[in-house]
mmCIF file of C-alpha atoms in Angstrom:
data_model
loop_
_atom_site.group_PDB
_atom_site.id
_atom_site.type_symbol
_atom_site.label_atom_id
_atom_site.label_comp_id
_atom_site.label_asym_id
_atom_site.label_seq_id
_atom_site.Cartn_x
_atom_site.Cartn_y
_atom_site.Cartn_z
ATOM 1 C CA MET L 1 149.795 51.531 88.121
ATOM 2 C CA ARG L 2 153.029 52.077 89.974
ATOM 3 C CA THR L 3 153.033 49.818 93.109
ATOM 4 C CA PRO L 4 153.705 52.143 96.189
ATOM 5 C CA ASN L 5 157.270 51.742 97.736
ATOM 6 C CA LEU L 6 157.753 50.833 101.596
ATOM 7 C CA LYS L 7 159.166 54.394 101.827
ATOM 8 C CA PHE L 8 156.041 55.949 100.993
ATOM 9 C CA ILE L 9 153.730 53.603 102.759
ATOM 10 C CA LEU L 10 155.509 54.299 105.950
ATOM 11 C CA GLU L 11 155.256 58.112 105.172
ATOM 12 C CA THR L 12 151.896 57.605 104.532
ATOM 13 C CA ILE L 13 151.144 55.388 107.955
ATOM 14 C CA LEU L 14 152.850 58.275 110.285
ATOM 15 C CA GLU L 15 151.433 61.318 108.660
ATOM 16 C CA ALA L 16 148.186 59.598 109.388
ATOM 17 C CA ASP L 17 149.016 58.748 113.067
ATOM 18 C CA THR L 18 150.349 62.310 113.829
ATOM 19 C CA PRO L 19 147.948 64.689 114.732
ATOM 20 C CA THR L 20 148.677 68.602 113.802
ATOM 21 C CA PRO L 21 150.032 70.642 116.928
ATOM 22 C CA MET L 22 146.997 73.267 118.938
ATOM 23 C CA THR L 23 147.687 76.828 118.849
ATOM 24 C CA ARG L 24 147.587 78.791 121.330
ATOM 25 C CA GLU L 25 143.792 79.835 120.516
ATOM 26 C CA GLU L 26 143.035 76.364 120.006
ATOM 27 C CA LYS L 27 145.075 75.271 124.054
ATOM 28 C CA GLN L 28 143.372 78.108 125.509
ATOM 29 C CA ASN L 29 139.577 77.603 123.947
ATOM 30 C CA PHE L 30 140.663 74.064 124.942
ATOM 31 C CA MET L 31 141.457 74.777 129.154
ATOM 32 C CA GLN L 32 138.510 76.821 128.726
ATOM 33 C CA GLU L 33 136.058 74.233 128.386
ATOM 34 C CA ILE L 34 138.220 71.764 130.715
ATOM 35 C CA LYS L 35 137.015 74.094 133.017
ATOM 36 C CA ASN L 36 133.846 74.484 132.399
ATOM 37 C CA PHE L 37 133.289 70.681 132.063
ATOM 38 C CA SER L 38 131.269 70.666 135.142
ATOM 39 C CA ALA L 39 128.832 72.921 134.682
ATOM 40 C CA MET L 40 127.432 69.865 131.437
ATOM 41 C CA ALA L 41 126.358 68.095 134.401
ATOM 42 C CA ASP L 42 123.312 69.837 135.180
ATOM 43 C CA SER L 43 122.288 68.184 131.613
ATOM 44 C CA VAL L 44 124.165 65.290 131.566
ATOM 45 C CA TYR L 45 121.957 63.865 134.665
ATOM 46 C CA GLY L 46 119.158 64.760 133.788
ATOM 47 C CA LYS L 47 117.507 68.148 135.881
ATOM 48 C CA GLY L 48 113.371 66.999 135.660
ATOM 49 C CA ASP L 49 112.267 63.559 137.139
ATOM 50 C CA ILE L 50 111.369 62.086 133.759
ATOM 51 C CA GLN L 51 109.060 59.496 135.716
ATOM 52 C CA GLU L 52 106.991 62.660 137.284
ATOM 53 C CA ILE L 53 106.646 63.509 134.194
ATOM 54 C CA VAL L 54 105.188 60.379 132.711
ATOM 55 C CA GLU L 55 103.010 60.450 135.706
ATOM 56 C CA ARG L 56 101.214 64.249 134.628
ATOM 57 C CA VAL L 57 100.892 63.091 130.918
ATOM 58 C CA LYS L 58 99.031 59.778 132.147
ATOM 59 C CA ARG L 59 97.206 61.855 134.283
ATOM 60 C CA ILE L 60 96.336 64.307 131.785
ATOM 61 C CA VAL L 61 95.574 61.126 128.881
ATOM 62 C CA ASP L 62 93.376 59.466 131.407
ATOM 63 C CA GLY L 63 91.314 63.090 132.560
ATOM 64 C CA ALA L 64 91.500 63.228 128.219
ATOM 65 C CA ASP L 65 89.409 59.903 127.846
ATOM 66 C CA ARG L 66 86.855 60.767 130.839
ATOM 67 C CA ILE L 67 85.976 63.694 129.786
ATOM 68 C CA MET L 68 85.842 63.036 126.081
ATOM 69 C CA THR L 69 83.448 59.414 126.583
ATOM 70 C CA GLU L 70 81.057 61.364 128.780
ATOM 71 C CA SER L 71 78.413 62.250 126.721
ATOM 72 C CA ASP L 72 75.036 60.759 126.409
ATOM 73 C CA ASN L 73 75.171 59.940 122.871
ATOM 74 C CA TRP L 74 76.672 56.709 121.891
ATOM 75 C CA PHE L 75 77.676 57.594 118.596
ATOM 76 C CA GLU L 76 79.715 60.550 119.562
ATOM 77 C CA ASN L 77 81.109 58.545 123.168
ATOM 78 C CA VAL L 78 81.957 55.796 119.915
ATOM 79 C CA ALA L 79 83.859 57.915 117.639
ATOM 80 C CA ASN L 80 85.895 59.320 120.718
ATOM 81 C CA LYS L 81 86.500 56.296 122.441
ATOM 82 C CA LYS L 82 87.987 55.650 118.732
ATOM 83 C CA GLY L 83 90.066 58.918 118.703
ATOM 84 C CA ASN L 84 91.422 57.969 122.240
ATOM 85 C CA LYS L 85 92.690 54.829 120.868
ATOM 86 C CA ARG L 86 95.596 56.614 119.317
ATOM 87 C CA MET L 87 95.761 58.946 122.229
ATOM 88 C CA LEU L 88 96.620 55.719 123.994
ATOM 89 C CA ASP L 89 99.098 53.724 121.952
ATOM 90 C CA ASP L 90 100.857 57.208 121.959
ATOM 91 C CA TYR L 91 100.814 57.086 125.612
ATOM 92 C CA LYS L 92 102.629 53.846 125.355
ATOM 93 C CA ASP L 93 104.678 55.445 122.619
ATOM 94 C CA PHE L 94 105.979 58.326 125.379
ATOM 95 C CA THR L 95 106.191 55.476 128.032
ATOM 96 C CA THR L 96 108.840 53.336 126.100
ATOM 97 C CA ALA L 97 110.271 56.313 125.359
ATOM 98 C CA ALA L 98 110.712 57.556 128.231
ATOM 99 C CA SER L 99 112.181 54.240 129.971
ATOM 100 C CA SER L 100 115.052 54.019 127.097
ATOM 101 C CA LEU L 101 115.354 57.900 127.827
ATOM 102 C CA GLN L 102 116.145 56.735 131.274
ATOM 103 C CA GLU L 103 118.275 54.138 130.983
ATOM 104 C CA ALA L 104 120.568 56.311 127.778
ATOM 105 C CA GLN L 105 120.769 59.015 130.670
ATOM 106 C CA HIS L 106 121.743 56.953 133.195
ATOM 107 C CA GLN L 107 124.831 55.994 130.271
ATOM 108 C CA MET L 108 125.418 59.406 129.936
ATOM 109 C CA SER L 109 125.920 59.410 132.937
ATOM 110 C CA ILE L 110 128.213 56.981 134.171
ATOM 111 C CA ALA L 111 130.615 58.005 130.671
ATOM 112 C CA TYR L 112 130.614 61.408 131.790
ATOM 113 C CA GLU L 113 131.728 60.028 135.349
ATOM 114 C CA ASN L 114 134.350 58.293 133.358
ATOM 115 C CA ILE L 115 135.257 61.529 131.218
ATOM 116 C CA GLY L 116 135.712 63.055 133.956
ATOM 117 C CA GLN L 117 137.889 60.894 136.337
ATOM 118 C CA HIS L 118 140.257 60.935 133.415
ATOM 119 C CA LEU L 119 140.976 64.112 132.765
ATOM 120 C CA ASN L 120 141.208 64.954 136.574
ATOM 121 C CA ARG L 121 144.411 63.392 136.261
ATOM 122 C CA TYR L 122 146.555 65.177 133.638
ATOM 123 C CA PHE L 123 143.807 69.043 134.163
ATOM 124 C CA ASP L 124 142.002 70.691 137.026
ATOM 125 C CA VAL L 125 138.420 70.236 135.612
ATOM 126 C CA GLY L 126 136.001 72.781 136.834
#
């Protein structure tokens, strides 16, 4: 096996660091994306209030639990409570996921604003 010489190593490094130039079409597409950058804000910042959704789901879960255990039949109530335990556990998972989503959405919005500020230095961001 032949050891690479210095010229080969330098050529490899220089080729790897040099990006290929953008075509005219790629540049036009890029500029269109820059103009539409702010249109993504609704998705990044989230249109819906996650906490409100969590509370609505909580009311539904609580209501379902109460209705399903209103029976006068003791055995039916025990069976329903056992089934509802899984639903309540799923609700706990739901609230945990919603909390994580809020944190991730906050981090996304900060990063999105930072990207926008950086792009504004060089481009006319729409």
